[in-house]
């Protein structure tokens, strides 16, 4: 029986989570506003409509679960109410909610991984299969 708490103590963890949530909320605000501006204020899953202060419950889901992928045309966004958003991520992690922080410390990993893979296809559609290296 050795339950070593080598990591953060609960208090620090709570602080960390609070901070992450704040940062994430700030970051989310940018595309959230855009998403709300171009998408109908309806949960894409349950069809519930949102207006006024209820809008807070409407969250932006990234279809490819990549929070860095925010095309201005909204093609990667889906508005979901909080409970539907939870359902949507039941199997996976809420990566788009917690951003790269979910995998603490490996932010570069998610940076080098998803967005560039997506961009490549967008920018160079004709790059073919160049397996050069
Ligand atoms: Zn819903
Ligand atoms: Zn989501």
CSV table of C-alpha atoms and ligand atoms in Angstrom, one decimal:
chain,number,residue,atom,x,y,z
A,1,UNK,CA,0.0,0.0,0.0
A,2,UNK,CA,1.9,3.0,-1.1
A,3,UNK,CA,-0.3,5.7,-2.4
A,4,UNK,CA,2.3,8.2,-3.1
A,5,UNK,CA,1.1,11.6,-4.1
A,6,UNK,CA,4.0,12.6,-6.1
A,7,UNK,CA,2.1,15.1,-8.1
A,8,UNK,CA,0.1,18.1,-7.2
A,9,UNK,CA,-1.7,18.4,-3.9
A,10,UNK,CA,-5.4,18.9,-4.3
A,11,UNK,CA,-5.2,22.6,-3.5
A,12,UNK,CA,-2.6,23.3,-6.1
A,13,UNK,CA,-4.5,21.1,-8.5
A,14,UNK,CA,-7.6,23.1,-7.9
A,15,UNK,CA,-5.7,26.3,-8.5
A,16,UNK,CA,-4.2,24.9,-11.6
A,17,UNK,CA,-7.6,23.8,-12.9
A,18,UNK,CA,-9.1,27.2,-12.1
A,19,UNK,CA,-6.3,28.9,-14.0
A,20,UNK,CA,-6.6,26.6,-16.9
A,21,UNK,CA,-10.3,27.1,-17.1
A,22,UNK,CA,-9.8,30.9,-17.0
A,23,UNK,CA,-7.2,30.8,-19.8
A,24,UNK,CA,-9.2,28.4,-21.7
A,25,UNK,CA,-12.3,30.6,-21.3
A,26,UNK,CA,-10.4,33.5,-22.6
A,27,UNK,CA,-9.0,31.6,-25.5
A,28,UNK,CA,-12.4,30.1,-26.3
A,29,UNK,CA,-14.0,33.5,-26.3
A,30,UNK,CA,-12.4,34.4,-29.6
A,31,UNK,CA,-13.8,31.7,-31.6
A,32,UNK,CA,-16.9,31.3,-29.5
A,33,UNK,CA,-18.0,34.8,-30.5
A,34,UNK,CA,-17.3,34.1,-34.1
A,35,UNK,CA,-19.1,30.8,-33.9
A,36,UNK,CA,-22.1,32.4,-32.3
A,37,UNK,CA,-22.1,35.1,-34.9
A,38,UNK,CA,-22.3,32.7,-37.8
A,39,UNK,CA,-24.1,29.7,-36.5
A,40,UNK,CA,-27.7,29.5,-35.4
A,41,UNK,CA,-28.0,29.4,-31.7
A,42,UNK,CA,-29.3,25.9,-31.6
A,43,UNK,CA,-27.8,22.8,-30.1
A,44,UNK,CA,-26.7,20.7,-33.1
A,45,UNK,CA,-27.7,17.6,-31.2
A,46,UNK,CA,-30.8,18.1,-29.2
A,47,UNK,CA,-32.1,21.1,-31.2
A,48,UNK,CA,-32.7,23.2,-28.2
A,49,UNK,CA,-32.7,26.9,-28.9
A,50,UNK,CA,-30.7,29.4,-26.9
A,51,UNK,CA,-31.1,33.1,-26.4
A,52,UNK,CA,-30.1,35.8,-24.0
A,53,UNK,CA,-28.2,34.6,-21.0
A,54,UNK,CA,-29.0,31.0,-21.8
A,55,UNK,CA,-26.4,31.4,-24.5
A,56,UNK,CA,-23.8,30.7,-21.9
A,57,UNK,CA,-24.9,27.1,-22.0
A,58,UNK,CA,-24.2,26.8,-25.6
A,59,UNK,CA,-20.6,25.7,-26.2
A,60,UNK,CA,-18.5,25.4,-29.2
A,61,UNK,CA,-17.5,21.9,-30.2
A,62,UNK,CA,-14.8,21.3,-32.7
A,63,UNK,CA,-15.8,18.6,-35.1
A,64,UNK,CA,-12.3,17.3,-35.5
A,65,UNK,CA,-11.8,17.8,-31.7
A,66,UNK,CA,-8.9,20.1,-32.4
A,67,UNK,CA,-9.2,23.3,-30.5
A,68,UNK,CA,-6.6,24.9,-32.7
A,69,UNK,CA,-8.5,24.3,-35.8
A,70,UNK,CA,-10.7,27.4,-36.1
A,71,UNK,CA,-11.5,28.1,-39.7
A,72,UNK,CA,-13.3,31.5,-40.0
A,73,UNK,CA,-16.0,29.9,-42.1
A,74,UNK,CA,-17.0,27.9,-39.0
A,75,UNK,CA,-16.7,24.6,-40.8
A,76,UNK,CA,-15.1,23.0,-37.8
A,77,UNK,CA,-17.5,24.3,-35.3
A,78,UNK,CA,-20.7,22.9,-33.9
A,79,UNK,CA,-22.8,24.5,-31.2
A,80,UNK,CA,-23.7,22.1,-28.5
A,81,UNK,CA,-25.4,22.6,-25.2
A,82,UNK,CA,-23.3,21.6,-22.3
A,83,UNK,CA,-24.9,18.2,-21.7
A,84,UNK,CA,-24.8,17.3,-25.3
A,85,UNK,CA,-21.2,18.4,-25.4
A,86,UNK,CA,-20.5,16.1,-22.6
A,87,UNK,CA,-22.2,13.3,-24.5
A,88,UNK,CA,-20.2,14.1,-27.6
A,89,UNK,CA,-17.0,13.6,-25.7
A,90,UNK,CA,-18.0,10.6,-23.7
A,91,UNK,CA,-15.7,8.3,-25.5
A,92,UNK,CA,-12.8,10.6,-25.9
A,93,UNK,CA,-11.5,13.4,-23.9
A,94,UNK,CA,-12.8,16.9,-24.0
A,95,UNK,CA,-9.8,18.1,-25.8
A,96,UNK,CA,-11.4,21.1,-27.3
A,97,UNK,CA,-12.6,22.1,-23.9
A,98,UNK,CA,-9.4,21.9,-22.1
A,99,UNK,CA,-7.2,22.5,-25.0
A,100,UNK,CA,-3.7,21.2,-25.0
A,101,UNK,CA,-3.7,21.4,-21.2
A,102,UNK,CA,-5.4,18.1,-20.8
A,103,UNK,CA,-2.2,16.4,-21.7
A,104,UNK,CA,-0.2,18.6,-19.3
A,105,UNK,CA,3.1,19.7,-20.6
A,106,UNK,CA,2.8,18.3,-24.0
A,107,UNK,CA,1.3,21.3,-25.6
A,108,UNK,CA,3.8,21.3,-28.4
A,109,UNK,CA,2.9,17.8,-29.2
A,110,UNK,CA,-0.7,18.8,-30.0
A,111,UNK,CA,0.5,21.9,-31.7
A,112,UNK,CA,2.8,20.0,-34.1
A,113,UNK,CA,0.3,17.3,-34.6
A,114,UNK,CA,-3.2,18.5,-35.5
A,115,UNK,CA,-3.2,22.0,-36.9
A,116,UNK,CA,-0.3,21.5,-39.3
A,117,UNK,CA,-1.7,18.2,-40.6
A,118,UNK,CA,-4.9,20.1,-41.3
A,119,UNK,CA,-3.1,23.1,-42.8
A,120,UNK,CA,-1.0,21.1,-45.1
A,121,UNK,CA,-4.1,19.7,-46.8
A,122,UNK,CA,-5.6,23.2,-47.1
A,123,UNK,CA,-2.6,25.0,-48.4
A,124,UNK,CA,-1.1,22.4,-50.6
A,125,UNK,CA,-3.9,20.3,-52.0
A,126,UNK,CA,-1.6,19.0,-54.7
A,127,UNK,CA,1.3,17.9,-52.6
A,128,UNK,CA,0.5,14.3,-53.4
A,129,UNK,CA,2.2,11.5,-51.6
A,130,UNK,CA,5.6,12.8,-51.1
A,131,UNK,CA,7.1,10.4,-48.7
A,132,UNK,CA,10.4,12.0,-49.0
A,133,UNK,CA,12.6,12.2,-46.0
B,1,LIG,ZN1,-28.1,19.7,-26.6
B,2,LIG,ZN1,-16.4,19.4,-28.1
